[in-house]
Amino acid sequence: MTTRVLAEYVATALDRPLPDDVAERATDHLVDTVAAIVSGSVLPAGRHGQALARAHGGSPQATVLGTGLRTDTAHAALANGMAAHADETDDSHEPSRTHPGCSIVPAALAVAESAGAPGRSLLRAVALGYDVCARTTRALWPDFTALRATRHSTHAIGGLFGSAATAGALADLGPARLAHLFSYACQRASGTTAWLRDAEHVQKAYVFAGMPASDGVQLARLVAAGWPGIDEPFTGESGFLDVIGEDADPDVLTAGLGTDYAVARTNIKWLPVGSPIQAPAQALLEVMRTHHLSGTDVTGVEVVLPGSLAHVVDSRDMPDIDLAYVLGVILTDGRLTFAAVHDMRRFSSWRGGGGDPRITIRTDAGMQPLRQAHVVVRAGDRSLAHRVTAIHGSPRDPMSSAEVDGKARELVAPVLGADQADLLVTTLRGVARMSDHGWTDVLDRPAPSADTRGAPCTN
């Protein structure tokens, strides 16, 4: 019953207009994720995905953004997914512990381009993917305390089901075959948090984005080709929710479909760093701006984070998820840029010099495991405390569409040039009104040659 209700909703999602406010938020996330793909296309994880797509070849069905390369839908989804999470600029849905956009948008782009889908169908498919992604992990683990004990990776699982739903809807599989699609996704789902040991951000990009995007597309192709599956994979004997989840709640999979849209409750990152760093970095920037401080005025910074989050960003080998380094950049530069947080030479030099002794990070086991931070900045005889509980870009303090477009242009222009960045953002901003597939025209324009392109980082 659970699978049938979900499959019937997915089967009709592209025929159902989104509320205006939800369509605007979905467009924000489409623009934001495409910008992440383009900016990540020049980073190591993006390069690895492109190399695989080139080596594979395949039918020229869909575009690998920023390269001019066209390949089959599964490899295009993989390559664009790897680029989308090649760094830490992509979105995140805190209630489900997932990064929806980096897998769902690449899957949607690949299948929609191959099918010649109109822009409005692309946007509805993206919003649908967010809904299924968020509900899957929340149904598996209603209590995330139990999830932490299992050490499963929500990122690998939520993205897979969201991408599969997106691809299945765009492929017009119908309810019965969509149920079978979900049965294959249940078999494919895996993932552990061992990616935390990845120092190159390549396996992490694969787990969060490349794998679920390409798997979702590939499984939709299998079912479209006539592969049979089972009708009720989520519940029943050896059902997915009971086998993988902890005190799983099947009702969560379908609760609020069509009225409660996950894309409207997903964070867009204001700053190009890992999610647990958003709050402390924002707090330091706000204190320095409010009190007109330069880095040389500051004699100490103490950051207090929830215990479950601090280890994710403490003494890491990647600059964009090392909290102390990011705060050190803010103290030195007075701002935080994409280039600075991806500069491995600067990061290595900073670490080799002993870091910044002014920065102290400690944990508070009593703080809820949310994206929050308490920061105390010492400047002379002043002690300036600031707590951030609603990061900018979250549903409680959302970025405006103009801010999202500005961020996108900033990320895309160094790779494709300012004119192409403007065209890309303008086209995607109007995608909800497109009754044809004209949006695909802006995808297959390659970046300028390496000797003329401005590289956004030195990673």
Coordinates of C-alpha atoms in Angstrom, one line a residue:
M1 CA 0.0 0.0 0.0
T2 CA 2.8 2.4 0.9
T3 CA 4.6 1.9 -2.3
R4 CA 1.4 2.2 -4.4
V5 CA 0.5 5.5 -2.9
L6 CA 4.0 6.9 -3.4
A7 CA 4.2 5.5 -7.0
E8 CA 0.8 7.0 -7.9
Y9 CA 1.9 10.4 -6.7
V10 CA 5.2 10.2 -8.6
A11 CA 3.4 9.1 -11.8
T12 CA 1.2 12.3 -11.8
A13 CA 3.7 14.8 -10.4
L14 CA 4.7 16.3 -13.7
D15 CA 1.0 17.1 -14.5
R16 CA 0.5 18.9 -11.3
P17 CA 1.5 22.6 -11.2
L18 CA 3.6 23.7 -8.3
P19 CA 2.3 26.5 -6.0
D20 CA 4.0 29.8 -7.1
D21 CA 6.1 30.1 -3.9
V22 CA 7.3 26.5 -4.2
A23 CA 8.1 27.0 -7.9
E24 CA 10.2 30.0 -7.0
R25 CA 12.1 28.0 -4.3
A26 CA 12.6 25.1 -6.7
T27 CA 14.0 27.5 -9.3
D28 CA 16.4 28.8 -6.6
H29 CA 17.7 25.3 -6.0
L30 CA 18.0 24.6 -9.7
V31 CA 20.0 27.7 -10.3
D32 CA 22.1 27.1 -7.2
T33 CA 22.9 23.5 -8.1
V34 CA 23.7 24.2 -11.7
A35 CA 26.2 26.8 -10.4
A36 CA 27.7 24.2 -8.1
I37 CA 28.1 21.8 -11.1
V38 CA 29.8 24.4 -13.2
S39 CA 32.2 25.6 -10.4
G40 CA 32.9 22.0 -9.4
S41 CA 33.7 21.0 -13.0
V42 CA 37.2 22.3 -12.6
L43 CA 37.8 20.6 -9.2
P44 CA 39.3 17.1 -8.8
A45 CA 36.0 15.3 -8.2
G46 CA 34.5 17.0 -11.2
R47 CA 37.5 16.0 -13.3
H48 CA 37.2 12.4 -12.3
G49 CA 33.6 12.2 -13.3
Q50 CA 34.4 13.9 -16.7
A51 CA 37.2 11.4 -17.4
L52 CA 35.0 8.5 -16.8
A53 CA 32.3 9.9 -19.1
R54 CA 34.9 10.6 -21.8
A55 CA 36.4 7.1 -21.5
H56 CA 32.9 5.5 -21.6
G57 CA 31.7 7.5 -24.6
G58 CA 28.1 6.3 -25.0
S59 CA 25.2 7.7 -26.9
P60 CA 25.2 11.5 -27.0
Q61 CA 22.0 11.9 -24.9
A62 CA 22.9 14.5 -22.3
T63 CA 25.5 17.2 -21.6
V64 CA 28.3 17.2 -19.1
L65 CA 28.2 20.9 -18.1
G66 CA 31.2 23.1 -18.8
T67 CA 32.8 20.6 -21.2
G68 CA 30.8 20.4 -24.4
L69 CA 30.8 16.6 -23.9
R70 CA 27.6 14.7 -24.5
T71 CA 27.2 11.1 -23.2
D72 CA 24.5 8.7 -22.1
T73 CA 22.2 9.8 -19.4
A74 CA 23.6 7.7 -16.6
H75 CA 27.2 8.9 -17.2
A76 CA 26.1 12.5 -17.6
A77 CA 24.3 12.3 -14.3
L78 CA 27.3 10.8 -12.7
A79 CA 29.8 13.4 -14.0
N80 CA 27.5 16.3 -13.2
G81 CA 26.8 14.9 -9.8
M82 CA 30.5 14.5 -9.0
A83 CA 30.9 18.2 -10.0
A84 CA 27.9 19.3 -8.0
H85 CA 29.4 18.0 -4.8
A86 CA 33.1 18.6 -5.7
D87 CA 33.1 21.3 -3.1
E88 CA 30.7 22.5 -0.4
T89 CA 28.5 25.0 -2.2
D90 CA 25.5 22.7 -2.8
D91 CA 22.3 22.7 -0.8
S92 CA 21.3 20.6 2.2
H93 CA 18.0 19.5 3.8
E94 CA 18.7 19.4 7.6
P95 CA 15.6 17.5 8.7
S96 CA 16.5 14.5 6.6
R97 CA 20.3 14.8 6.8
T98 CA 20.6 14.9 3.0
H99 CA 22.1 17.0 0.2
P100 CA 19.2 16.7 -2.3
G101 CA 20.3 19.0 -5.1
C102 CA 23.7 17.5 -6.0
S103 CA 22.1 14.2 -7.0
I104 CA 18.6 15.1 -8.0
V105 CA 19.3 18.0 -10.3
P106 CA 22.0 16.1 -12.3
A107 CA 19.6 13.2 -12.7
A108 CA 16.8 15.6 -13.7
L109 CA 19.0 17.5 -16.2
A110 CA 20.2 14.3 -17.9
V111 CA 16.8 12.6 -18.3
A112 CA 14.9 15.8 -19.2
E113 CA 17.5 16.8 -21.8
S114 CA 17.4 13.3 -23.4
A115 CA 13.6 13.3 -23.4
G116 CA 13.3 16.9 -24.7
A117 CA 11.2 17.7 -21.7
P118 CA 9.8 21.2 -21.3
G119 CA 11.2 23.5 -18.6
R120 CA 8.2 23.3 -16.4
S121 CA 8.5 19.4 -16.3
L122 CA 12.1 19.7 -15.4
L123 CA 11.3 22.0 -12.5
R124 CA 8.4 19.8 -11.2
A125 CA 10.7 16.7 -11.5
V126 CA 13.3 18.5 -9.3
A127 CA 10.7 19.4 -6.7
L128 CA 9.5 15.8 -6.7
G129 CA 13.0 14.4 -6.2
Y130 CA 13.4 16.6 -3.1
D131 CA 10.1 15.3 -1.7
V132 CA 11.1 11.6 -2.1
C133 CA 14.7 12.1 -1.0
A134 CA 13.7 13.8 2.3
R135 CA 10.9 11.4 3.1
T136 CA 12.9 8.3 2.6
T137 CA 15.6 8.9 5.2
R138 CA 13.0 10.3 7.7
A139 CA 10.9 7.2 7.2
L140 CA 13.9 5.0 7.8
W141 CA 15.1 6.8 10.9
P142 CA 12.4 8.9 12.6
D143 CA 14.8 9.4 15.5
F144 CA 18.2 10.4 14.2
T145 CA 19.8 9.4 17.5
A146 CA 19.3 5.8 16.3
L147 CA 20.7 6.7 12.9
R148 CA 24.0 7.9 14.5
A149 CA 24.4 4.5 16.2
T150 CA 23.9 2.6 12.8
R151 CA 26.5 4.8 11.0
H152 CA 24.5 4.6 7.8
S153 CA 25.0 7.4 5.4
T154 CA 21.7 9.2 4.7
H155 CA 23.4 11.0 1.9
A156 CA 23.8 7.9 -0.2
I157 CA 20.3 6.7 0.4
G158 CA 18.1 9.8 0.2
G159 CA 19.7 11.0 -3.0
L160 CA 19.2 7.6 -4.6
F161 CA 15.5 7.5 -4.1
G162 CA 15.1 11.1 -5.0
S163 CA 17.0 10.7 -8.2
A164 CA 15.1 7.5 -9.1
A165 CA 11.8 9.2 -8.6
T166 CA 12.9 12.1 -10.7
A167 CA 14.2 9.9 -13.5
G168 CA 11.1 7.6 -13.3
A169 CA 8.7 10.5 -13.5
L170 CA 10.5 12.1 -16.5
A171 CA 10.6 8.7 -18.2
D172 CA 6.8 8.4 -17.7
L173 CA 7.0 4.9 -16.3
G174 CA 3.5 4.8 -14.7
P175 CA 2.6 3.6 -11.2
A176 CA 3.2 -0.1 -11.6
R177 CA 6.7 0.3 -13.1
L178 CA 7.6 3.1 -10.6
A179 CA 6.9 0.6 -7.8
H180 CA 9.3 -1.8 -9.5
L181 CA 11.8 1.1 -9.8
F182 CA 11.7 1.6 -6.1
S183 CA 12.2 -2.1 -5.5
Y184 CA 15.5 -1.9 -7.4
A185 CA 16.5 1.2 -5.5
C186 CA 15.9 -0.7 -2.3
Q187 CA 18.3 -3.3 -3.4
R188 CA 20.9 -0.8 -4.5
A189 CA 20.8 1.4 -1.4
S190 CA 23.8 1.2 0.8
G191 CA 26.3 3.6 2.2
T192 CA 28.3 4.1 5.4
T193 CA 29.9 7.2 6.9
A194 CA 33.4 6.0 6.0
W195 CA 33.5 8.8 3.5
L196 CA 34.5 11.0 6.4
R197 CA 38.0 9.6 5.9
D198 CA 38.2 10.8 2.3
A199 CA 40.8 13.5 2.1
E200 CA 40.3 14.3 -1.6
H201 CA 36.5 15.0 -1.6
V202 CA 36.3 12.5 -4.5
Q203 CA 34.6 9.5 -2.8
K204 CA 32.5 11.9 -0.8
A205 CA 31.3 13.5 -4.1
Y206 CA 30.5 10.0 -5.4
V207 CA 28.6 9.0 -2.3
F208 CA 26.6 12.2 -2.0
A209 CA 26.0 12.9 -5.6
G210 CA 27.6 10.9 -8.5
M211 CA 26.5 7.5 -7.3
P212 CA 22.8 8.2 -6.4
A213 CA 22.3 10.4 -9.5
S214 CA 23.7 7.8 -11.9
D215 CA 22.1 4.9 -10.1
G216 CA 18.7 6.5 -10.1
V217 CA 18.9 7.2 -13.8
Q218 CA 20.3 3.7 -14.6
L219 CA 17.6 1.9 -12.6
A220 CA 14.9 3.9 -14.4
R221 CA 16.4 2.7 -17.7
L222 CA 16.3 -0.9 -16.5
V223 CA 12.6 -0.7 -15.6
A224 CA 11.8 1.2 -18.8
A225 CA 13.4 -1.7 -20.7
G226 CA 10.9 -4.1 -19.1
W227 CA 12.8 -5.5 -16.1
P228 CA 10.2 -6.8 -13.6
G229 CA 10.3 -5.9 -9.9
I230 CA 8.2 -6.3 -6.8
D231 CA 5.1 -4.3 -6.0
E232 CA 5.7 -3.5 -2.3
P233 CA 9.4 -3.2 -1.6
F234 CA 9.2 -0.8 1.4
T235 CA 7.1 -2.9 3.7
G236 CA 6.1 -6.6 4.1
E237 CA 8.5 -9.5 4.6
S238 CA 12.1 -8.3 4.5
G239 CA 10.8 -4.9 3.6
F240 CA 13.4 -2.1 3.0
L241 CA 12.2 0.1 5.9
D242 CA 12.5 -2.7 8.5
V243 CA 15.7 -4.2 7.2
I244 CA 17.6 -0.9 6.9
G245 CA 15.8 1.4 9.3
E246 CA 15.4 1.7 13.0
D247 CA 11.8 2.0 14.3
A248 CA 10.9 3.0 10.7
D249 CA 7.6 4.7 10.0
P250 CA 6.1 3.9 6.5
D251 CA 3.6 6.7 6.8
V252 CA 6.4 9.3 6.5
L253 CA 7.0 8.3 2.9
T254 CA 3.6 9.6 1.8
A255 CA 2.6 12.2 4.5
G256 CA 2.0 15.6 3.1
L257 CA 2.7 14.8 -0.5
G258 CA 1.4 17.6 -2.6
T259 CA 1.1 20.1 0.3
D260 CA 4.4 19.9 2.2
Y261 CA 7.2 20.5 -0.3
A262 CA 10.7 19.5 0.9
V263 CA 12.4 21.9 -1.6
A264 CA 10.8 24.8 0.3
R265 CA 12.5 23.7 3.5
T266 CA 16.0 23.0 2.1
N267 CA 19.0 25.2 2.9
I268 CA 20.9 27.1 0.3
K269 CA 24.5 27.8 1.4
W270 CA 25.3 31.5 1.7
L271 CA 29.0 30.6 2.3
P272 CA 31.0 28.0 0.3
V273 CA 31.9 25.8 3.2
G274 CA 30.7 22.6 4.9
S275 CA 27.3 22.8 6.5
P276 CA 28.4 22.7 10.2
I277 CA 30.8 25.7 9.5
Q278 CA 28.0 27.9 8.2
A279 CA 26.9 29.1 11.6
P280 CA 30.3 29.9 13.2
A281 CA 31.6 31.5 10.1
Q282 CA 28.4 33.7 9.8
A283 CA 28.7 34.6 13.5
L284 CA 32.3 35.7 13.1
L285 CA 31.5 37.8 10.0
E286 CA 28.5 39.4 11.7
V287 CA 30.5 40.3 14.8
M288 CA 33.4 41.8 12.8
R289 CA 30.9 43.8 10.6
T290 CA 28.7 45.0 13.5
H291 CA 31.7 46.2 15.6
H292 CA 33.8 47.3 12.7
L293 CA 36.7 44.9 13.5
S294 CA 39.6 44.0 11.3
G295 CA 41.4 40.7 11.8
T296 CA 44.3 42.5 13.6
D297 CA 41.8 43.8 16.2
V298 CA 40.9 40.3 17.2
T299 CA 42.9 38.6 20.0
G300 CA 40.8 35.4 20.4
V301 CA 37.8 33.5 18.9
E302 CA 36.1 30.8 20.8
V303 CA 33.5 28.6 19.0
V304 CA 31.1 26.3 20.7
L305 CA 29.4 23.7 18.6
P306 CA 27.1 20.7 19.2
G307 CA 29.2 17.7 20.0
S308 CA 27.8 15.6 17.2
L309 CA 28.9 18.2 14.6
A310 CA 32.2 19.4 15.8
H311 CA 34.2 16.3 14.7
V312 CA 33.0 16.7 11.1
V313 CA 34.8 20.1 10.8
D314 CA 37.7 19.8 13.3
S315 CA 41.3 19.2 12.0
R316 CA 40.1 18.0 8.5
D317 CA 42.3 17.6 5.5
M318 CA 40.1 19.6 3.2
P319 CA 40.2 23.4 3.6
D320 CA 36.5 24.0 3.0
I321 CA 35.5 21.7 5.8
D322 CA 38.2 22.7 8.3
L323 CA 36.6 25.2 10.7
A324 CA 39.7 26.7 12.1
Y325 CA 41.1 27.4 8.7
V326 CA 37.9 29.0 7.5
L327 CA 37.8 31.3 10.5
G328 CA 41.5 32.1 10.0
V329 CA 40.7 33.1 6.4
I330 CA 37.9 35.4 7.7
L331 CA 40.3 37.0 10.2
T332 CA 42.9 37.6 7.5
D333 CA 40.7 38.6 4.5
G334 CA 37.7 40.1 6.3
R335 CA 35.5 37.9 4.0
L336 CA 35.1 34.4 2.7
T337 CA 35.5 33.5 -0.9
F338 CA 35.2 30.3 -2.9
A339 CA 38.9 30.7 -4.1
A340 CA 40.2 31.1 -0.5
V341 CA 38.5 28.0 0.9
H342 CA 39.7 25.9 -2.0
D343 CA 43.3 27.0 -2.0
M344 CA 45.3 23.9 -1.0
R345 CA 48.6 25.8 -1.0
R346 CA 47.3 28.4 1.3
F347 CA 45.8 25.7 3.5
S348 CA 49.0 23.7 3.7
S349 CA 51.0 26.8 4.5
W350 CA 48.5 27.8 7.2
R351 CA 48.6 24.3 8.8
G352 CA 52.4 24.1 8.4
G353 CA 52.7 27.3 10.3
G354 CA 50.7 26.0 13.2
G355 CA 47.3 27.4 12.3
D356 CA 45.9 30.4 14.2
P357 CA 46.4 30.2 17.9
R358 CA 43.7 32.7 18.5
I359 CA 41.0 30.2 17.5
T360 CA 39.6 27.7 20.0
I361 CA 36.9 25.1 19.2
R362 CA 35.0 23.3 21.9
T363 CA 31.9 21.2 22.1
D364 CA 28.7 21.3 24.2
A365 CA 27.0 18.0 24.5
G366 CA 23.9 19.8 25.6
M367 CA 23.4 21.7 22.4
Q368 CA 20.9 20.2 19.9
P369 CA 22.6 18.7 16.8
L370 CA 21.5 21.5 14.6
R371 CA 23.3 24.0 12.4
Q372 CA 24.1 26.5 15.1
A373 CA 27.0 27.9 17.0
H374 CA 27.9 30.2 19.9
V375 CA 30.9 32.4 19.2
V376 CA 32.8 34.7 21.5
V377 CA 35.2 37.2 19.9
R378 CA 37.8 39.0 22.1
A379 CA 39.1 42.3 20.9
G380 CA 41.2 44.3 23.4
D381 CA 39.2 44.5 26.6
R382 CA 35.9 43.6 24.9
S383 CA 34.3 40.1 24.8
L384 CA 31.7 40.0 22.1
A385 CA 29.3 37.0 22.1
H386 CA 27.1 36.1 19.3
R387 CA 24.9 33.0 18.7
V388 CA 23.6 31.9 15.3
T389 CA 20.6 29.5 15.4
A390 CA 19.2 30.3 12.0
I391 CA 21.9 30.4 9.3
H392 CA 21.3 32.7 6.4
G393 CA 20.0 30.5 3.5
S394 CA 17.9 28.3 5.8
P395 CA 14.1 28.4 5.7
R396 CA 14.1 30.5 8.8
D397 CA 16.4 33.1 7.1
P398 CA 16.2 32.4 3.4
M399 CA 18.4 33.9 0.7
S400 CA 16.4 36.0 -1.8
S401 CA 16.3 34.9 -5.4
A402 CA 18.5 37.8 -6.2
E403 CA 21.1 36.6 -3.7
V404 CA 20.9 33.1 -5.2
D405 CA 21.4 34.5 -8.7
G406 CA 24.3 36.6 -7.5
K407 CA 26.0 33.6 -5.9
A408 CA 25.5 31.6 -9.0
R409 CA 27.1 34.2 -11.2
E410 CA 30.0 34.5 -8.9
L411 CA 30.6 30.7 -9.2
V412 CA 30.0 30.3 -12.9
A413 CA 31.7 33.4 -14.3
P414 CA 35.3 32.2 -13.5
V415 CA 34.7 29.0 -15.4
L416 CA 32.4 30.0 -18.3
G417 CA 32.8 33.8 -18.4
A418 CA 30.4 36.5 -17.2
D419 CA 28.2 36.6 -20.4
Q420 CA 27.6 32.9 -20.2
A421 CA 27.0 33.1 -16.5
D422 CA 24.3 35.7 -17.1
L423 CA 22.7 33.7 -19.8
L424 CA 22.6 30.5 -17.8
V425 CA 21.1 32.2 -14.7
T426 CA 18.5 34.1 -16.8
T427 CA 17.5 31.0 -18.7
L428 CA 17.1 28.9 -15.6
R429 CA 15.3 31.6 -13.8
G430 CA 12.5 31.5 -16.4
V431 CA 12.4 27.7 -16.7
A432 CA 9.0 27.3 -14.9
R433 CA 7.3 29.2 -17.8
M434 CA 8.9 27.1 -20.6
S435 CA 6.5 24.9 -22.4
D436 CA 9.3 23.6 -24.6
H437 CA 12.9 22.3 -24.1
G438 CA 14.6 25.6 -25.0
W439 CA 16.4 25.5 -21.6
T440 CA 18.7 22.8 -23.0
D441 CA 20.4 25.3 -25.3
V442 CA 22.5 26.8 -22.5
L443 CA 23.8 23.5 -21.3
D444 CA 26.2 22.4 -24.0
R445 CA 28.5 25.4 -24.2
P446 CA 32.0 24.4 -23.1
A447 CA 34.2 26.5 -20.9
P448 CA 36.9 28.6 -22.6
S449 CA 40.3 26.9 -23.1
A450 CA 42.3 26.4 -19.9
D451 CA 44.8 29.1 -20.8
T452 CA 42.0 31.8 -20.9
R453 CA 39.7 30.5 -18.2
G454 CA 40.0 31.9 -14.7
A455 CA 40.3 29.0 -12.3
P456 CA 38.2 29.5 -9.2
C457 CA 40.6 27.5 -7.0
T458 CA 44.0 25.9 -6.7
N459 CA 42.8 22.6 -5.2

